[in-house]
Amino acid sequence: MRKLTFAMNTSLDGYIAAPGEDLGWSVPSDELFQWWSDRVAATSLALYGRKMWETMSADWPTADEQPGATPAIIEFAGRWRDMPKMVFSSRAIPVDWNARLVTSDAVTEIARLKAEGGGPMDILGAALAAAAMRAGLIDEYILVTHPVLLGGGKPFFTSLDDWVHLNLVETRTFPDGVLLTRYETIR
């Protein structure tokens, strides 16, 4: 069975985006950016919600062609384009860059993908991850916690019907007081 991971930057008070979808608080250090790039390289399939897809596909397909693109940006952009992706949306939207659009029920499709086996999958996007959380499909949570309080915005976690017990398997510190914690779901 494939492993499904939800990994996002989060504020100390648990938000992945400030009001107005502002992500300016989560600019990564070079070390953290490299960690995210290596994560993309190790992901067999990325599952995107529509909004996260629109955010990522607005920049990364051509980020390596922009003036001043650093070697790290060039590497990440290439890895992002090469990574297989599925984009979940209830309506038809354009997808490209090694991506396929899925308009059927997300939970059913994610459960099918997990059961078919293969390499690790990442889920990206708050609404899509919330549906997978409620369905008990997420095997691992990675919180990259930035030392900032946003006071509101889009939460990392959603309302759940039942508790989800987790086991801490890794902690790591990054520059600027950023802390990575990785948890596995206890089943």
PDB file of C-alpha atoms in Angstrom:
ATOM      1  CA  MET A   1       0.000   0.000   0.000  1.00  0.00           C
ATOM      2  CA  ARG A   2       1.287   3.450  -0.884  1.00  0.00           C
ATOM      3  CA  LYS A   3       2.046   5.974   1.835  1.00  0.00           C
ATOM      4  CA  LEU A   4       0.208   9.317   1.726  1.00  0.00           C
ATOM      5  CA  THR A   5       1.822  12.333   3.408  1.00  0.00           C
ATOM      6  CA  PHE A   6       0.453  15.797   4.118  1.00  0.00           C
ATOM      7  CA  ALA A   7       3.377  18.222   4.469  1.00  0.00           C
ATOM      8  CA  MET A   8       2.998  21.992   4.648  1.00  0.00           C
ATOM      9  CA  ASN A   9       4.510  25.106   6.129  1.00  0.00           C
ATOM     10  CA  THR A  10       2.447  26.189   9.116  1.00  0.00           C
ATOM     11  CA  SER A  11       2.423  29.074  11.541  1.00  0.00           C
ATOM     12  CA  LEU A  12       2.860  28.391  15.236  1.00  0.00           C
ATOM     13  CA  ASP A  13      -0.888  28.890  15.655  1.00  0.00           C
ATOM     14  CA  GLY A  14      -1.662  26.292  12.967  1.00  0.00           C
ATOM     15  CA  TYR A  15      -2.363  28.189   9.743  1.00  0.00           C
ATOM     16  CA  ILE A  16      -0.941  27.327   6.314  1.00  0.00           C
ATOM     17  CA  ALA A  17      -1.960  30.686   4.816  1.00  0.00           C
ATOM     18  CA  ALA A  18      -2.718  34.038   6.397  1.00  0.00           C
ATOM     19  CA  PRO A  19      -5.966  35.842   5.561  1.00  0.00           C
ATOM     20  CA  GLY A  20      -6.096  36.697   1.877  1.00  0.00           C
ATOM     21  CA  GLU A  21      -3.986  33.597   1.041  1.00  0.00           C
ATOM     22  CA  ASP A  22      -0.833  35.514   2.099  1.00  0.00           C
ATOM     23  CA  LEU A  23       2.203  33.210   2.249  1.00  0.00           C
ATOM     24  CA  GLY A  24       4.830  35.906   2.803  1.00  0.00           C
ATOM     25  CA  TRP A  25       5.509  34.699   6.335  1.00  0.00           C
ATOM     26  CA  SER A  26       6.779  31.304   5.106  1.00  0.00           C
ATOM     27  CA  VAL A  27       9.738  32.266   2.920  1.00  0.00           C
ATOM     28  CA  PRO A  28      12.199  29.382   3.438  1.00  0.00           C
ATOM     29  CA  SER A  29      15.875  29.554   4.279  1.00  0.00           C
ATOM     30  CA  ASP A  30      18.208  27.990   1.712  1.00  0.00           C
ATOM     31  CA  GLU A  31      18.419  24.844   3.862  1.00  0.00           C
ATOM     32  CA  LEU A  32      14.638  24.515   4.149  1.00  0.00           C
ATOM     33  CA  PHE A  33      14.164  25.210   0.438  1.00  0.00           C
ATOM     34  CA  GLN A  34      16.606  22.375  -0.306  1.00  0.00           C
ATOM     35  CA  TRP A  35      14.617  20.070   2.011  1.00  0.00           C
ATOM     36  CA  TRP A  36      11.409  20.881   0.089  1.00  0.00           C
ATOM     37  CA  SER A  37      13.220  20.322  -3.235  1.00  0.00           C
ATOM     38  CA  ASP A  38      14.530  16.943  -2.098  1.00  0.00           C
ATOM     39  CA  ARG A  39      11.005  16.045  -0.957  1.00  0.00           C
ATOM     40  CA  VAL A  40       9.637  16.815  -4.439  1.00  0.00           C
ATOM     41  CA  ALA A  41      12.368  14.647  -5.982  1.00  0.00           C
ATOM     42  CA  ALA A  42      11.394  11.719  -3.711  1.00  0.00           C
ATOM     43  CA  THR A  43       7.638  11.953  -4.353  1.00  0.00           C
ATOM     44  CA  SER A  44       6.228   9.429  -6.815  1.00  0.00           C
ATOM     45  CA  LEU A  45       2.901  11.227  -7.170  1.00  0.00           C
ATOM     46  CA  ALA A  46       1.667  14.593  -5.918  1.00  0.00           C
ATOM     47  CA  LEU A  47      -2.066  15.068  -5.345  1.00  0.00           C
ATOM     48  CA  TYR A  48      -3.086  18.701  -5.756  1.00  0.00           C
ATOM     49  CA  GLY A  49      -6.260  20.488  -4.856  1.00  0.00           C
ATOM     50  CA  ARG A  50      -7.338  23.122  -7.377  1.00  0.00           C
ATOM     51  CA  LYS A  51      -6.244  26.181  -5.405  1.00  0.00           C
ATOM     52  CA  MET A  52      -2.811  24.791  -4.563  1.00  0.00           C
ATOM     53  CA  TRP A  53      -2.394  23.731  -8.184  1.00  0.00           C
ATOM     54  CA  GLU A  54      -3.188  27.241  -9.351  1.00  0.00           C
ATOM     55  CA  THR A  55      -0.666  28.672  -6.865  1.00  0.00           C
ATOM     56  CA  MET A  56       2.157  26.299  -7.825  1.00  0.00           C
ATOM     57  CA  SER A  57       1.505  26.241 -11.571  1.00  0.00           C
ATOM     58  CA  ALA A  58       1.534  30.037 -11.701  1.00  0.00           C
ATOM     59  CA  ASP A  59       5.268  30.121 -10.884  1.00  0.00           C
ATOM     60  CA  TRP A  60       7.150  26.832 -11.052  1.00  0.00           C
ATOM     61  CA  PRO A  61       6.782  25.789 -14.710  1.00  0.00           C
ATOM     62  CA  THR A  62       9.025  28.661 -15.820  1.00  0.00           C
ATOM     63  CA  ALA A  63      10.753  29.752 -12.587  1.00  0.00           C
ATOM     64  CA  ASP A  64      14.083  28.457 -13.879  1.00  0.00           C
ATOM     65  CA  GLU A  65      13.846  30.763 -16.913  1.00  0.00           C
ATOM     66  CA  GLN A  66      13.411  33.937 -14.887  1.00  0.00           C
ATOM     67  CA  PRO A  67      16.250  36.458 -14.555  1.00  0.00           C
ATOM     68  CA  GLY A  68      18.229  35.806 -11.401  1.00  0.00           C
ATOM     69  CA  ALA A  69      17.038  32.228 -10.969  1.00  0.00           C
ATOM     70  CA  THR A  70      19.382  30.572  -8.493  1.00  0.00           C
ATOM     71  CA  PRO A  71      20.704  27.030  -8.902  1.00  0.00           C
ATOM     72  CA  ALA A  72      18.285  25.934  -6.144  1.00  0.00           C
ATOM     73  CA  ILE A  73      15.305  27.450  -7.987  1.00  0.00           C
ATOM     74  CA  ILE A  74      16.428  25.871 -11.256  1.00  0.00           C
ATOM     75  CA  GLU A  75      16.714  22.483  -9.553  1.00  0.00           C
ATOM     76  CA  PHE A  76      13.321  22.768  -7.834  1.00  0.00           C
ATOM     77  CA  ALA A  77      11.531  23.908 -11.005  1.00  0.00           C
ATOM     78  CA  GLY A  78      12.882  20.943 -12.961  1.00  0.00           C
ATOM     79  CA  ARG A  79      11.982  18.506 -10.210  1.00  0.00           C
ATOM     80  CA  TRP A  80       8.495  20.004  -9.928  1.00  0.00           C
ATOM     81  CA  ARG A  81       7.839  19.729 -13.665  1.00  0.00           C
ATOM     82  CA  ASP A  82       9.107  16.119 -13.744  1.00  0.00           C
ATOM     83  CA  MET A  83       7.098  14.931 -10.718  1.00  0.00           C
ATOM     84  CA  PRO A  84       3.869  13.134 -11.728  1.00  0.00           C
ATOM     85  CA  LYS A  85       0.841  15.086 -10.499  1.00  0.00           C
ATOM     86  CA  MET A  86      -2.915  14.628 -10.227  1.00  0.00           C
ATOM     87  CA  VAL A  87      -5.081  17.701  -9.866  1.00  0.00           C
ATOM     88  CA  PHE A  88      -8.464  17.281  -8.190  1.00  0.00           C
ATOM     89  CA  SER A  89     -11.155  19.750  -9.188  1.00  0.00           C
ATOM     90  CA  SER A  90     -14.919  19.584  -9.464  1.00  0.00           C
ATOM     91  CA  ARG A  91     -14.685  21.587 -12.666  1.00  0.00           C
ATOM     92  CA  ALA A  92     -12.508  21.370 -15.756  1.00  0.00           C
ATOM     93  CA  ILE A  93      -9.335  23.421 -15.453  1.00  0.00           C
ATOM     94  CA  PRO A  94      -6.190  23.427 -17.589  1.00  0.00           C
ATOM     95  CA  VAL A  95      -3.368  21.204 -16.373  1.00  0.00           C
ATOM     96  CA  ASP A  96       0.054  20.566 -17.850  1.00  0.00           C
ATOM     97  CA  TRP A  97       3.588  19.790 -16.677  1.00  0.00           C
ATOM     98  CA  ASN A  98       3.178  16.067 -16.110  1.00  0.00           C
ATOM     99  CA  ALA A  99      -0.261  16.474 -14.498  1.00  0.00           C
ATOM    100  CA  ARG A 100      -3.617  14.800 -15.017  1.00  0.00           C
ATOM    101  CA  LEU A 101      -7.001  16.281 -14.074  1.00  0.00           C
ATOM    102  CA  VAL A 102      -9.382  14.233 -11.909  1.00  0.00           C
ATOM    103  CA  THR A 103     -12.983  15.417 -11.606  1.00  0.00           C
ATOM    104  CA  SER A 104     -14.379  12.289  -9.925  1.00  0.00           C
ATOM    105  CA  ASP A 105     -14.735  11.827  -6.160  1.00  0.00           C
ATOM    106  CA  ALA A 106     -11.355  12.656  -4.600  1.00  0.00           C
ATOM    107  CA  VAL A 107     -11.630  10.340  -1.585  1.00  0.00           C
ATOM    108  CA  THR A 108     -12.529   7.347  -3.753  1.00  0.00           C
ATOM    109  CA  GLU A 109      -9.667   8.065  -6.156  1.00  0.00           C
ATOM    110  CA  ILE A 110      -7.106   8.606  -3.373  1.00  0.00           C
ATOM    111  CA  ALA A 111      -8.160   5.339  -1.705  1.00  0.00           C
ATOM    112  CA  ARG A 112      -7.749   3.560  -5.046  1.00  0.00           C
ATOM    113  CA  LEU A 113      -4.293   5.074  -5.584  1.00  0.00           C
ATOM    114  CA  LYS A 114      -3.169   4.027  -2.099  1.00  0.00           C
ATOM    115  CA  ALA A 115      -4.379   0.461  -2.632  1.00  0.00           C
ATOM    116  CA  GLU A 116      -2.696  -0.006  -6.013  1.00  0.00           C
ATOM    117  CA  GLY A 117       0.775   0.281  -4.497  1.00  0.00           C
ATOM    118  CA  GLY A 118       3.787   2.200  -5.662  1.00  0.00           C
ATOM    119  CA  GLY A 119       5.991   4.967  -4.337  1.00  0.00           C
ATOM    120  CA  PRO A 120       5.067   7.658  -1.821  1.00  0.00           C
ATOM    121  CA  MET A 121       2.383  10.246  -2.510  1.00  0.00           C
ATOM    122  CA  ASP A 122       2.083  13.782  -1.145  1.00  0.00           C
ATOM    123  CA  ILE A 123      -1.219  15.593  -0.802  1.00  0.00           C
ATOM    124  CA  LEU A 124      -1.167  19.358  -1.319  1.00  0.00           C
ATOM    125  CA  GLY A 125      -3.980  21.756  -0.624  1.00  0.00           C
ATOM    126  CA  ALA A 126      -6.059  22.366   2.477  1.00  0.00           C
ATOM    127  CA  ALA A 127      -9.466  21.287   1.165  1.00  0.00           C
ATOM    128  CA  LEU A 128      -8.173  18.121  -0.487  1.00  0.00           C
ATOM    129  CA  ALA A 129      -6.111  17.196   2.591  1.00  0.00           C
ATOM    130  CA  ALA A 130      -9.128  17.852   4.833  1.00  0.00           C
ATOM    131  CA  ALA A 131     -11.209  15.331   2.874  1.00  0.00           C
ATOM    132  CA  ALA A 132      -8.394  12.766   3.058  1.00  0.00           C
ATOM    133  CA  MET A 133      -7.966  13.411   6.812  1.00  0.00           C
ATOM    134  CA  ARG A 134     -11.666  12.858   7.504  1.00  0.00           C
ATOM    135  CA  ALA A 135     -11.530   9.629   5.487  1.00  0.00           C
ATOM    136  CA  GLY A 136      -8.500   8.376   7.442  1.00  0.00           C
ATOM    137  CA  LEU A 137      -6.284   8.178   4.355  1.00  0.00           C
ATOM    138  CA  ILE A 138      -3.253  10.181   5.533  1.00  0.00           C
ATOM    139  CA  ASP A 139      -0.391   8.068   6.847  1.00  0.00           C
ATOM    140  CA  GLU A 140       2.050  10.818   7.743  1.00  0.00           C
ATOM    141  CA  TYR A 141       1.880  14.488   8.698  1.00  0.00           C
ATOM    142  CA  ILE A 142       4.853  16.817   8.342  1.00  0.00           C
ATOM    143  CA  LEU A 143       4.489  20.214   9.963  1.00  0.00           C
ATOM    144  CA  VAL A 144       7.150  22.761   9.074  1.00  0.00           C
ATOM    145  CA  THR A 145       6.397  25.272  11.821  1.00  0.00           C
ATOM    146  CA  HIS A 146       7.514  28.871  11.400  1.00  0.00           C
ATOM    147  CA  PRO A 147       7.816  31.058  14.499  1.00  0.00           C
ATOM    148  CA  VAL A 148       4.992  33.426  13.602  1.00  0.00           C
ATOM    149  CA  LEU A 149       1.448  33.885  14.895  1.00  0.00           C
ATOM    150  CA  LEU A 150      -1.034  34.733  12.145  1.00  0.00           C
ATOM    151  CA  GLY A 151      -4.204  34.907  14.215  1.00  0.00           C
ATOM    152  CA  GLY A 152      -6.325  33.489  11.414  1.00  0.00           C
ATOM    153  CA  GLY A 153      -6.328  32.191   7.888  1.00  0.00           C
ATOM    154  CA  LYS A 154      -6.445  28.709   6.399  1.00  0.00           C
ATOM    155  CA  PRO A 155      -5.864  26.025   9.073  1.00  0.00           C
ATOM    156  CA  PHE A 156      -3.499  23.064   8.662  1.00  0.00           C
ATOM    157  CA  PHE A 157      -5.983  20.733  10.349  1.00  0.00           C
ATOM    158  CA  THR A 158      -9.685  20.351   9.699  1.00  0.00           C
ATOM    159  CA  SER A 159     -12.557  19.365  11.948  1.00  0.00           C
ATOM    160  CA  LEU A 160     -12.565  15.615  12.455  1.00  0.00           C
ATOM    161  CA  ASP A 161     -15.228  13.157  13.541  1.00  0.00           C
ATOM    162  CA  ASP A 162     -12.741  10.976  15.440  1.00  0.00           C
ATOM    163  CA  TRP A 163      -9.352  11.410  17.056  1.00  0.00           C
ATOM    164  CA  VAL A 164      -6.271  10.579  15.017  1.00  0.00           C
ATOM    165  CA  HIS A 165      -3.462   9.191  17.144  1.00  0.00           C
ATOM    166  CA  LEU A 166       0.032   9.989  15.941  1.00  0.00           C
ATOM    167  CA  ASN A 167       3.558   8.835  16.683  1.00  0.00           C
ATOM    168  CA  LEU A 168       6.410  11.365  16.499  1.00  0.00           C
ATOM    169  CA  VAL A 169       9.125   9.942  14.220  1.00  0.00           C
ATOM    170  CA  GLU A 170      11.338  12.948  13.461  1.00  0.00           C
ATOM    171  CA  THR A 171      12.184  16.457  14.549  1.00  0.00           C
ATOM    172  CA  ARG A 172      14.590  18.791  12.807  1.00  0.00           C
ATOM    173  CA  THR A 173      15.450  22.434  13.206  1.00  0.00           C
ATOM    174  CA  PHE A 174      16.137  24.842  10.378  1.00  0.00           C
ATOM    175  CA  PRO A 175      17.501  28.402  10.402  1.00  0.00           C
ATOM    176  CA  ASP A 176      15.261  31.227  11.601  1.00  0.00           C
ATOM    177  CA  GLY A 177      13.669  29.077  14.315  1.00  0.00           C
ATOM    178  CA  VAL A 178      11.749  26.818  11.921  1.00  0.00           C
ATOM    179  CA  LEU A 179      10.955  23.378  13.347  1.00  0.00           C
ATOM    180  CA  LEU A 180      10.008  20.296  11.318  1.00  0.00           C
ATOM    181  CA  THR A 181       8.001  17.608  13.075  1.00  0.00           C
ATOM    182  CA  ARG A 182       7.015  14.400  11.313  1.00  0.00           C
ATOM    183  CA  TYR A 183       4.297  12.122  12.663  1.00  0.00           C
ATOM    184  CA  GLU A 184       2.999   8.751  11.511  1.00  0.00           C
ATOM    185  CA  THR A 185      -0.646   7.846  11.937  1.00  0.00           C
ATOM    186  CA  ILE A 186      -1.174   5.049  14.450  1.00  0.00           C
ATOM    187  CA  ARG A 187      -3.679   2.559  13.035  1.00  0.00           C
TER     188      ARG A 187
END
